[in-house]
mmCIF file of C-alpha atoms in Angstrom:
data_model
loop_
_atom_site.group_PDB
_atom_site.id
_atom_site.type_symbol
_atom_site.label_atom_id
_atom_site.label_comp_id
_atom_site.label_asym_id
_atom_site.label_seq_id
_atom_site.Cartn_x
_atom_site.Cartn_y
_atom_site.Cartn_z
ATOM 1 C CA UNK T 26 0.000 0.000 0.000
ATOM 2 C CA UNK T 27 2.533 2.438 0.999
ATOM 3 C CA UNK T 28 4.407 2.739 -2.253
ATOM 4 C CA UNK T 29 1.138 3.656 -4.093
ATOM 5 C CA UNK T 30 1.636 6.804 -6.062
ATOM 6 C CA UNK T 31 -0.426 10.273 -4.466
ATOM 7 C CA UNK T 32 -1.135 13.469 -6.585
ATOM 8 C CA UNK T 33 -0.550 16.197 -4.647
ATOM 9 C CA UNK T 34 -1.678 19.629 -6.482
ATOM 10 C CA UNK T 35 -0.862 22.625 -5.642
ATOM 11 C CA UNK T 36 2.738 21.739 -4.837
ATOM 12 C CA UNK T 37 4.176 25.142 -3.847
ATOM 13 C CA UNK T 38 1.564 25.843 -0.836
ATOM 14 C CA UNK T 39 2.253 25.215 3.076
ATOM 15 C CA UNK T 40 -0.629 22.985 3.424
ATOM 16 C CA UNK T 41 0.435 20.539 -0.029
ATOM 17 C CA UNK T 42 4.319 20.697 1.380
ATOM 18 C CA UNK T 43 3.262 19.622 4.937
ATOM 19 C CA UNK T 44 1.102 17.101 3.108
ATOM 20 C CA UNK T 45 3.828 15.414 1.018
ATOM 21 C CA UNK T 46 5.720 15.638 4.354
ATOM 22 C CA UNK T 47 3.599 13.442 5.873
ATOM 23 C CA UNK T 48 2.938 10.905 2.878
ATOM 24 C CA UNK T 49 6.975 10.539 2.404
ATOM 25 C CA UNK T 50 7.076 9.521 6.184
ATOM 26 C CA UNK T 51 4.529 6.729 5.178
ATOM 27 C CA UNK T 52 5.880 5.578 2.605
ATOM 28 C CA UNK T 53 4.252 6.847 -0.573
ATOM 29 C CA UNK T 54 5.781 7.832 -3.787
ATOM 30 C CA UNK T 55 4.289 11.600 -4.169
ATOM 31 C CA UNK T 56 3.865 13.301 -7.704
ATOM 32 C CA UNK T 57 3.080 17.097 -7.524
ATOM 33 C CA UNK T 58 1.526 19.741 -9.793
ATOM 34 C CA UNK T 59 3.807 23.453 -10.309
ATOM 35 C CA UNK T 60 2.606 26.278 -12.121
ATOM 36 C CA UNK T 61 6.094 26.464 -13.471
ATOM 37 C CA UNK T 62 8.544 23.779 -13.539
ATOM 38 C CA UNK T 63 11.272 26.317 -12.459
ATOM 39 C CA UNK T 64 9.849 26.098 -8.591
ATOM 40 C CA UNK T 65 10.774 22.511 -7.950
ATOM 41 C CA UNK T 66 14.335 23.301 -6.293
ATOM 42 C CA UNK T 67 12.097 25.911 -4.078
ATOM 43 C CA UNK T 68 10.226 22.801 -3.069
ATOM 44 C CA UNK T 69 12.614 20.501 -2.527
ATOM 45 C CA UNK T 70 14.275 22.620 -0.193
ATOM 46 C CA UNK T 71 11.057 23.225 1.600
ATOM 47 C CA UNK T 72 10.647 19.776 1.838
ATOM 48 C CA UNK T 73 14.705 19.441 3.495
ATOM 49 C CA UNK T 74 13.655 21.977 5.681
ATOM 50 C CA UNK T 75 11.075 19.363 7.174
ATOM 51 C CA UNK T 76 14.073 16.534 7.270
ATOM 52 C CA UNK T 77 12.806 15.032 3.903
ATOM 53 C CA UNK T 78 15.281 13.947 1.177
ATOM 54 C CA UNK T 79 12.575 12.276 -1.226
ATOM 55 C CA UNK T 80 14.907 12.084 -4.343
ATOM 56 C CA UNK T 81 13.132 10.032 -6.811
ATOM 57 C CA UNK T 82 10.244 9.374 -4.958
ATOM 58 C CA UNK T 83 8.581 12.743 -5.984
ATOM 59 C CA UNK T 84 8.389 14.204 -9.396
ATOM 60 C CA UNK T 85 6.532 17.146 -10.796
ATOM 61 C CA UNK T 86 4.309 17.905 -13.594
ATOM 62 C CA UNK T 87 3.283 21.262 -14.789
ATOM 63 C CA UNK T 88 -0.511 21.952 -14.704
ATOM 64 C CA UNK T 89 -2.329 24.854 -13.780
ATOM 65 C CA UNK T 90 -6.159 24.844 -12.833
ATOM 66 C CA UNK T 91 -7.344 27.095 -15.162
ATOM 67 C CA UNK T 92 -6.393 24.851 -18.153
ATOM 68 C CA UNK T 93 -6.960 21.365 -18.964
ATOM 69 C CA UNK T 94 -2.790 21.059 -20.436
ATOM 70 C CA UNK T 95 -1.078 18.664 -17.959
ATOM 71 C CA UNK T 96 -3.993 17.257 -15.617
ATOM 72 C CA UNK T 97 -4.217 13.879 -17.635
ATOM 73 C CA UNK T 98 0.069 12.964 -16.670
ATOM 74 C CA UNK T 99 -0.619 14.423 -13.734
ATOM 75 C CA UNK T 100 -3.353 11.787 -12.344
ATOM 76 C CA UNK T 101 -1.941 9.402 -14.300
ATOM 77 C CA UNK T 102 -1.527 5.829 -12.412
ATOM 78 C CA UNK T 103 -2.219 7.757 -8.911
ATOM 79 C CA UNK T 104 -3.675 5.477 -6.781
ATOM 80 C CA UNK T 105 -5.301 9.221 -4.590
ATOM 81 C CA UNK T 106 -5.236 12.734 -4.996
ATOM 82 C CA UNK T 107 -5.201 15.256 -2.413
ATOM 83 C CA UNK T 108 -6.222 18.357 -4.193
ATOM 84 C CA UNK T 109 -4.809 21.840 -2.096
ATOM 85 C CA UNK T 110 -4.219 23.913 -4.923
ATOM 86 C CA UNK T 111 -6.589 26.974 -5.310
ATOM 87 C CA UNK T 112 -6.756 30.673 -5.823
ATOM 88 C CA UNK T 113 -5.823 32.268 -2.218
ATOM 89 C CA UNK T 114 -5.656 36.131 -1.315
ATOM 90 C CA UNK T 115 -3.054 37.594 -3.602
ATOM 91 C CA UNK T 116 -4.325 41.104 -3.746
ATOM 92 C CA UNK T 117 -5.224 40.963 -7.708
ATOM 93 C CA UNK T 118 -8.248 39.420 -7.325
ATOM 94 C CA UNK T 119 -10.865 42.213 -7.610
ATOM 95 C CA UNK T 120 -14.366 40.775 -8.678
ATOM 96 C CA UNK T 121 -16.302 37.789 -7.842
ATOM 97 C CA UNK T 122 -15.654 36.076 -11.263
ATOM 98 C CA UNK T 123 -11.932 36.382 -10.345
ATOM 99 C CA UNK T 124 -12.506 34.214 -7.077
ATOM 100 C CA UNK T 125 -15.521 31.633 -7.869
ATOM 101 C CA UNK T 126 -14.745 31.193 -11.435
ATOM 102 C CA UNK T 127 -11.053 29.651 -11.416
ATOM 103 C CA UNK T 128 -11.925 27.815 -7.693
ATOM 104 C CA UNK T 129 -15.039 26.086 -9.353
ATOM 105 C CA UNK T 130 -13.680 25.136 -12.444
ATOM 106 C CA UNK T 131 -10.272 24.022 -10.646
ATOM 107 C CA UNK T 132 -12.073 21.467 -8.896
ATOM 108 C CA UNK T 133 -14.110 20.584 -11.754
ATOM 109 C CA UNK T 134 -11.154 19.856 -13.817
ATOM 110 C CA UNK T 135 -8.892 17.862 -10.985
ATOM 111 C CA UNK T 136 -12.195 15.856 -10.379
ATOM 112 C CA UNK T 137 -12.999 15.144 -13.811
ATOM 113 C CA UNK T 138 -8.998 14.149 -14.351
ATOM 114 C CA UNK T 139 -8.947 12.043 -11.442
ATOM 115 C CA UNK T 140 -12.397 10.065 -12.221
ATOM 116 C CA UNK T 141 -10.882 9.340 -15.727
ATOM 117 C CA UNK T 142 -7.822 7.819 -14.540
ATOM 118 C CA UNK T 143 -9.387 5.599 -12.475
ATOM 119 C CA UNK T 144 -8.373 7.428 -9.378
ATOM 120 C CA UNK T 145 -10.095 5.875 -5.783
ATOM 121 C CA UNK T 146 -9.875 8.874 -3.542
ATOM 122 C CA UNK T 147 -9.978 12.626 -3.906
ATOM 123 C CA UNK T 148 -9.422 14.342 -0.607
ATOM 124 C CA UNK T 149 -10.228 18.129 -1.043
ATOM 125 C CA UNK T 150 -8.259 20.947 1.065
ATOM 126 C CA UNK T 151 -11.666 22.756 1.974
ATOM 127 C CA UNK T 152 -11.457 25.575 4.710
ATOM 128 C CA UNK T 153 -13.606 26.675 7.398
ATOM 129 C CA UNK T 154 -15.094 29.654 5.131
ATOM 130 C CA UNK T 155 -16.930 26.885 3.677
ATOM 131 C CA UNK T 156 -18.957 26.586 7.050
ATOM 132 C CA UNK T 157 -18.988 29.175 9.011
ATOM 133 C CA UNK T 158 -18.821 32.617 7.098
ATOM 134 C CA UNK T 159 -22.106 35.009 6.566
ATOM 135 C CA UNK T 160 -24.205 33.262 9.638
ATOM 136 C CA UNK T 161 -26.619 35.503 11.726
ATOM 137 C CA UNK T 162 -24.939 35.933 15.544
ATOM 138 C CA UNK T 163 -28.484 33.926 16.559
ATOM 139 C CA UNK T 164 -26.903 30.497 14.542
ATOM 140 C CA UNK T 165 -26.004 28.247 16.995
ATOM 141 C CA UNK T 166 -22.397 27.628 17.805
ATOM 142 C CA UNK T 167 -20.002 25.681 17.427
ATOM 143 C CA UNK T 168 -20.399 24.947 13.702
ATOM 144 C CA UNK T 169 -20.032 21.576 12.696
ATOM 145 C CA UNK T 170 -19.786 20.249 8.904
ATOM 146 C CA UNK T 171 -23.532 19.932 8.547
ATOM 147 C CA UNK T 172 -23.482 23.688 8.000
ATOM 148 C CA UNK T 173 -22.543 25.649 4.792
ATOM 149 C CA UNK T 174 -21.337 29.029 4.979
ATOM 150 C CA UNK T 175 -24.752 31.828 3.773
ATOM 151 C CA UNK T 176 -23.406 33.018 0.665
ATOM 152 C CA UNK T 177 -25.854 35.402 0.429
ATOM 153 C CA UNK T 178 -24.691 36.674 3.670
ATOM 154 C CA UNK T 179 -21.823 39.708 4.865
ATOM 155 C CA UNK T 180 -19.299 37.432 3.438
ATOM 156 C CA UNK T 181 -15.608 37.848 1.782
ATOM 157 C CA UNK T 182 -15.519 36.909 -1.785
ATOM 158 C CA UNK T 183 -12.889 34.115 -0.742
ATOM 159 C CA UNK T 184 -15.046 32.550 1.473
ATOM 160 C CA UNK T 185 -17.533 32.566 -1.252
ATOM 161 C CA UNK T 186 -15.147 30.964 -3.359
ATOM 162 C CA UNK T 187 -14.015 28.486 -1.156
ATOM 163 C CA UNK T 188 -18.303 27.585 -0.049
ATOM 164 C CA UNK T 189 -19.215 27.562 -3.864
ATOM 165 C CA UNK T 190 -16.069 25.663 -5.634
ATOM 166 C CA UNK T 191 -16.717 22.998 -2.096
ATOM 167 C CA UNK T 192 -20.421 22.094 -3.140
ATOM 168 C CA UNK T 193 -19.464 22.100 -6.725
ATOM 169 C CA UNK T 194 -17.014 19.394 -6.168
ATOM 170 C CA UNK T 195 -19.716 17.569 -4.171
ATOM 171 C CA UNK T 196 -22.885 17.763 -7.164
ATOM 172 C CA UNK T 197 -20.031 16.526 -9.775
ATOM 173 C CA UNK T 198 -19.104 13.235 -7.551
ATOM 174 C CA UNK T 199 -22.891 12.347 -7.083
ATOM 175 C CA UNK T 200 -23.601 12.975 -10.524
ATOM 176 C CA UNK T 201 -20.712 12.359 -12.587
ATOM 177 C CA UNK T 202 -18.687 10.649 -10.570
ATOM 178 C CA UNK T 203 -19.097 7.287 -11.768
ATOM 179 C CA UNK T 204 -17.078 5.748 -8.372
ATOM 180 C CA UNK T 205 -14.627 8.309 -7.143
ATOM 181 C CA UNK T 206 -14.805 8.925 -3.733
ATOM 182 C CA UNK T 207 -14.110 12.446 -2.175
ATOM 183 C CA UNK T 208 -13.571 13.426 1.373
ATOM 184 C CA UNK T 209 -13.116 17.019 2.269
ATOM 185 C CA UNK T 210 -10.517 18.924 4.819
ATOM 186 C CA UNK T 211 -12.310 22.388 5.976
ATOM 187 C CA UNK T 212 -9.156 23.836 8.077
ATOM 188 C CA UNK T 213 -9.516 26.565 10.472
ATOM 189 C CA UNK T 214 -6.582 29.304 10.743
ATOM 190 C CA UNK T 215 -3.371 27.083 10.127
ATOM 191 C CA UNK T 216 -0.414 27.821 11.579
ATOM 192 C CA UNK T 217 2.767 25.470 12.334
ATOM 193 C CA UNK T 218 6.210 25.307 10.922
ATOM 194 C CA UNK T 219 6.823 27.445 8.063
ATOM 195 C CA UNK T 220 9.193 25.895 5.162
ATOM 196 C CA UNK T 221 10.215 29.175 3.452
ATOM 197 C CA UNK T 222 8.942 32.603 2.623
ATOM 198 C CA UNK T 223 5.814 31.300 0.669
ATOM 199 C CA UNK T 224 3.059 30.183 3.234
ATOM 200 C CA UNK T 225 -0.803 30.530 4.172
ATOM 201 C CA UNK T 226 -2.726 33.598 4.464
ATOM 202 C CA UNK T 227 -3.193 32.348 8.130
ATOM 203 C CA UNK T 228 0.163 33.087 9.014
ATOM 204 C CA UNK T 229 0.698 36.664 8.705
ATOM 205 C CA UNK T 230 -1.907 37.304 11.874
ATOM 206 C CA UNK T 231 1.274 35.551 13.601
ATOM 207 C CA UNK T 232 4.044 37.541 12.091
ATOM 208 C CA UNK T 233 2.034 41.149 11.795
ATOM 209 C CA UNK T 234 1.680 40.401 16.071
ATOM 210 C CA UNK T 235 5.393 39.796 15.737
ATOM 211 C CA UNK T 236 6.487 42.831 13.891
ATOM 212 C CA UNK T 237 4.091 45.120 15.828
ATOM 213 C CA UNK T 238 1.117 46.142 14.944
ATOM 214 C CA UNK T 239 -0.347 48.691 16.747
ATOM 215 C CA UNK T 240 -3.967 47.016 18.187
ATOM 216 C CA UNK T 241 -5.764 43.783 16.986
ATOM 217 C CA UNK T 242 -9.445 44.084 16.025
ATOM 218 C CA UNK T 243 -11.830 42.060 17.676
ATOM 219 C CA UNK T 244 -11.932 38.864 15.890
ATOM 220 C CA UNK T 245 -12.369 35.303 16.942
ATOM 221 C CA UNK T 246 -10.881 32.219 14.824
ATOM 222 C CA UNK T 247 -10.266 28.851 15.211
ATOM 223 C CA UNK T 248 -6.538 27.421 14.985
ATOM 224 C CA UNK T 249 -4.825 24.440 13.522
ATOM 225 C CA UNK T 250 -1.356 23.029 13.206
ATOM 226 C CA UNK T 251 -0.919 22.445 9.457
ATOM 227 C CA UNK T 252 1.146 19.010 10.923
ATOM 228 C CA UNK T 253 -2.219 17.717 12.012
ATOM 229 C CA UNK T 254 -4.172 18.993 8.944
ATOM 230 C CA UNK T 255 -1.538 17.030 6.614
ATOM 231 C CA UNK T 256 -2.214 14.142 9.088
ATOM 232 C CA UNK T 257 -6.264 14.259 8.700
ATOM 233 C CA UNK T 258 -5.585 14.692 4.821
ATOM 234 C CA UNK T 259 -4.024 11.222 5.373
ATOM 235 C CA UNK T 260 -6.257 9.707 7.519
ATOM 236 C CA UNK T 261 -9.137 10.962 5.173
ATOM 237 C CA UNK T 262 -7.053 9.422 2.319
ATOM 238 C CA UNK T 263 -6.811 6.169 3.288
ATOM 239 C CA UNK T 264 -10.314 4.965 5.925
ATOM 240 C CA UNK T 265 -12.830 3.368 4.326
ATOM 241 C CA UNK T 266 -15.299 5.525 6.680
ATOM 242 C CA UNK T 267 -13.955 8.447 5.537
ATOM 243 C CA UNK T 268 -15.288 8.654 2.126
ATOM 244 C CA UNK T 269 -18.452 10.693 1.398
ATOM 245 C CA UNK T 270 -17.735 13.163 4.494
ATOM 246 C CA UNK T 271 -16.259 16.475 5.362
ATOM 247 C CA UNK T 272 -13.898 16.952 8.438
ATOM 248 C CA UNK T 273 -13.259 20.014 10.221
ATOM 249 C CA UNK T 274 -9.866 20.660 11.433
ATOM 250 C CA UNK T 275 -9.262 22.921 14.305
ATOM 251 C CA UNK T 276 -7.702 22.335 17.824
ATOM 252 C CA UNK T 277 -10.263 23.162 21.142
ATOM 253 C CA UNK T 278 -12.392 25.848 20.777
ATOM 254 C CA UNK T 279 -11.683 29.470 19.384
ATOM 255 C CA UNK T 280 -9.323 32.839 20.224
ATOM 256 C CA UNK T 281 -10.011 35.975 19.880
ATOM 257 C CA UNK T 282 -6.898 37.687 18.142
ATOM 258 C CA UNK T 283 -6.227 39.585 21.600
ATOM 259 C CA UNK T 284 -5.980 35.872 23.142
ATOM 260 C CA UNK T 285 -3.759 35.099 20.356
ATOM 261 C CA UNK T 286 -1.314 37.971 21.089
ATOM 262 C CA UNK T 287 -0.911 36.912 24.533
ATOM 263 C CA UNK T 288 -0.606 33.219 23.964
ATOM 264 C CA UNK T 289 2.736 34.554 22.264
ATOM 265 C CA UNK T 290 3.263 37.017 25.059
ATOM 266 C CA UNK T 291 3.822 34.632 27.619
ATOM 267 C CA UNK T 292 5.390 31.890 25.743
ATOM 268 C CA UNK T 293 7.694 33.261 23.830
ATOM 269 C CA UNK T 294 8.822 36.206 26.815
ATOM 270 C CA UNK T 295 11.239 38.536 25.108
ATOM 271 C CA UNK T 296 10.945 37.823 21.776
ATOM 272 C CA UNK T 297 7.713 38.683 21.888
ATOM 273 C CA UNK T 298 8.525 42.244 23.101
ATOM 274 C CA UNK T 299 6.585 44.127 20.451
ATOM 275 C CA UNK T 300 3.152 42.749 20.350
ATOM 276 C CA UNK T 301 0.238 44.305 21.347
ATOM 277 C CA UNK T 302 -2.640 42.564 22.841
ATOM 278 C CA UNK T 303 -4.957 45.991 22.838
ATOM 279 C CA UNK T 304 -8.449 45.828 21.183
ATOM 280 C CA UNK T 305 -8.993 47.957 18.483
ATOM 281 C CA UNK T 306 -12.405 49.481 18.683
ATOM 282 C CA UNK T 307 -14.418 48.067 15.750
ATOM 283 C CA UNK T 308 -15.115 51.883 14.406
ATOM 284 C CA UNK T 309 -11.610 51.983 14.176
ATOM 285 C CA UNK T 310 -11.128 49.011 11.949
ATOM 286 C CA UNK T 311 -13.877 49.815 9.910
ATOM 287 C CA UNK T 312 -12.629 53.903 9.363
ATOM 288 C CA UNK T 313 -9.241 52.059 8.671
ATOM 289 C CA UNK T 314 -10.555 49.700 6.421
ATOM 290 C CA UNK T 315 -12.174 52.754 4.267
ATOM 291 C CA UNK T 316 -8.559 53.312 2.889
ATOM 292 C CA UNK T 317 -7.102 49.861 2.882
ATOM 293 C CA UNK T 318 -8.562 46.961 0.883
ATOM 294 C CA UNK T 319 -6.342 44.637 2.947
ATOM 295 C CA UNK T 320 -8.340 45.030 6.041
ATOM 296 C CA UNK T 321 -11.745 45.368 4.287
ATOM 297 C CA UNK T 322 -11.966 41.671 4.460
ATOM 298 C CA UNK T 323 -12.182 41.472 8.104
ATOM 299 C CA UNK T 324 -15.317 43.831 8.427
ATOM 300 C CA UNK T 325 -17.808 40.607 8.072
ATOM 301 C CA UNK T 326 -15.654 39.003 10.329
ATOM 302 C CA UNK T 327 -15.510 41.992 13.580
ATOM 303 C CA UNK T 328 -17.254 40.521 17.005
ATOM 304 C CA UNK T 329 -18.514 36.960 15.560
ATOM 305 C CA UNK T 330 -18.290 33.920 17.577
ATOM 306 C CA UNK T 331 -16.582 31.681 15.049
ATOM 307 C CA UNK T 332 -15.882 28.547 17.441
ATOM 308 C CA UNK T 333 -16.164 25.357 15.632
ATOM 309 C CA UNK T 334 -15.582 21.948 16.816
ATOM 310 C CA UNK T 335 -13.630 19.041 15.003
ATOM 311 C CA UNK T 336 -15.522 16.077 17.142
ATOM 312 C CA UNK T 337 -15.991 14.563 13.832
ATOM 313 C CA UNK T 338 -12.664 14.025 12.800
ATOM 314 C CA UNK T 339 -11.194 13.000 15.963
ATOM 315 C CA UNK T 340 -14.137 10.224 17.028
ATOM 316 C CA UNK T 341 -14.499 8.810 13.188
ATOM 317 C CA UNK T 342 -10.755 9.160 12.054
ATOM 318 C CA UNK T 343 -8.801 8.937 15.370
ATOM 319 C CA UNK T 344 -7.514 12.497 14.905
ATOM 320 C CA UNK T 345 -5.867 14.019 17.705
ATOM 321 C CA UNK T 346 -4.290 17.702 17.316
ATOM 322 C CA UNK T 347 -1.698 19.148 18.862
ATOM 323 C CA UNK T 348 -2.891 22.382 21.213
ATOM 324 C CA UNK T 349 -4.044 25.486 19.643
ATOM 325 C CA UNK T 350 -1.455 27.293 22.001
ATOM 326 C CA UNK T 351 1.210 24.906 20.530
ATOM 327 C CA UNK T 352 0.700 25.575 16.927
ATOM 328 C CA UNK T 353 0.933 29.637 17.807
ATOM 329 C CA UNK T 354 3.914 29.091 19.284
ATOM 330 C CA UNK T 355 5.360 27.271 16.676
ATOM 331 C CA UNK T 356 4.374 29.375 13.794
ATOM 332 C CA UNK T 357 6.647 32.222 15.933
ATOM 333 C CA UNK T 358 9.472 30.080 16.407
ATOM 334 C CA UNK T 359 9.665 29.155 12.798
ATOM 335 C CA UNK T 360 9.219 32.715 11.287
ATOM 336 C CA UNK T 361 12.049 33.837 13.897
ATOM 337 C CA UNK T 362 14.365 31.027 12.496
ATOM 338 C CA UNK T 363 13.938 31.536 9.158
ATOM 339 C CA UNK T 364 14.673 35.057 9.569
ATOM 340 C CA UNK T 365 10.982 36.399 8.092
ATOM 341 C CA UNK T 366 10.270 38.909 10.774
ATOM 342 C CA UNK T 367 11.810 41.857 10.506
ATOM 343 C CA UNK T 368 13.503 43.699 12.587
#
């Protein structure tokens, strides 16, 4: 079993590294997708970063979601797929057709790929703004995966994105399908090790604390170690019980930003001399927010309980995540020894 070959897509992100992490340590042979072929030494070194030497046991193939070129070598003879790769916050996405469109029909086309090769198992990376985002404050708490975020709700266009290209993948296996299975990963913030200078979204909360932002607006998230999100991609992967259902990863319940600040605070002492665990008041965010697209994002998002529990995944699958407090911490000590904070 453990020399079966995995796809991987989406083999430049934090979560797909971490996830070809943990699939080397198994045992599998791991073939990744690159938008260019030119970023497989930045992988590689990611991946030696992490202890892993995979040599010949990974190889790359250049595909890109928004064009069928490459997906047929890519799924070829791939016994699973875990498919991570998707449009994130990059700043040039503008309108909704720039976030739904390529998420949808990047799903589409991995699915359709992987059902014509014969493939067993897709395991989608999902996120959390596929559940929880644009809910009234009267929905009860903590979400679970029965719930779908309201997309006609206050939500961000990326959690639209992420809601919309999530049930797509979900009609096209009932309907098209024709035997694939898929199982779905809906992380929470994730934080953990950083490999290099190119990770999650998530992470800059950590390293804007770090470098000193002046306040933190009231916001609540869950957190995850992106160790134990590889691991449930795995576990996912390969249990029988796990096909057909979504798993939400997050560790114990949910942390207000401020919490967040001094969870790093008092474990990290000195090094954490510059952040601030002071409450911005939400007029303040919001006046800020008038002039800065960046923070316009987190409007939907100011005083919501967003607590979500991952019962699911740890009494089905056997999951059991590290502490939330733990996978702060070491999202700080990785930035600081990589030398991405600045000074």
């Amino acid at each position: 079993m453990a020399s079966e070959l995995v796809l991987v897509t989406g083999g430049t992100g934090f979560i797909a590294q971490h996830c070809m992490v943990a699939l080397f340590q198994q045992g599998f042979t791991v073939r990744t997708t690159v938008r260019t072929l030119a970023r497989e030494g930045e992988v590689r070194e990611h991946l030696r970063v992490a202890g892993i030497e995979p040599g010949d046991r990974l190889s790359f193939v250049r595909a890109d979601l928004g064009d069928d070129a490459g997906w047929a070598d890519a799924v070829s003879g791939c016994t699973y797929v875990i498919h991570g790769a998707s449009p994130t916050p990059s700043g040039d996405h503008v309108t909704e057709e720039d976030w739904v469109r390529p998420a949808v029909d990047g799903n589409l086309r991995v699915l359709r790929a992987s059902r014509d090769a014969g493939v067993k198992r897709v395991v989608l990376t999902s996120a959390f703004g596929a559940i929880g985002a644009g809910h009234k404050a009267s929905h009860r708490r903590p979400f679970d995966e029965t719930d779908w975020s309201e997309i006609n709700g206050d939500v961000w266009l990326y959690q639209k994105s992420k809601t919309l290209s999530e049930r797509a993948a979900w009609d096209f296996v009932a309907r098209e399908g024709n035997g694939l299975e898929l199982s779905s990963v809906n992380p929470t913030a994730v934080m953990g090790p950083v490999l290099g200078a190119d990770y999650s979204h998530s992470i800059r909360l950590i390293k804007n604390l770090l470098e000193g932002q002046q306040g933190v607006p009231k916001i609540n998230s869950g957190f995850v170690d992106v160790r134990d999100v590889a691991d449930l991609h795995v576990r996912a992967m390969l249990d029988p019980v796990a096909a057909g259902e979504r798993f939400v990863a997050t560790s114990g319940e949910s942390l207000w930003l401020a919490e967040v600040a001094k969870v790093l605070r008092d474990r990290l002492g000195p090094v954490a001399a510059k952040v601030t665990d002071r409450v911005l008041p939400n007029w303040v965010v919001r006046m800020a927010a008038a002039t800065n697209p960046a923070m316009r994002s987190t409007l939907p998002l100011l005083g919501m309980d967003l607590n979500v529990t991952s019962a699911k995944a740890q009494r089905m699958l056997g999951w059991q995540p590290r502490s939330r407090e733990d996978a702060i911490v070491a999202t700080a000590e990785s930035l600081i020894r990589l030398g991405l904070i600045a000074p």
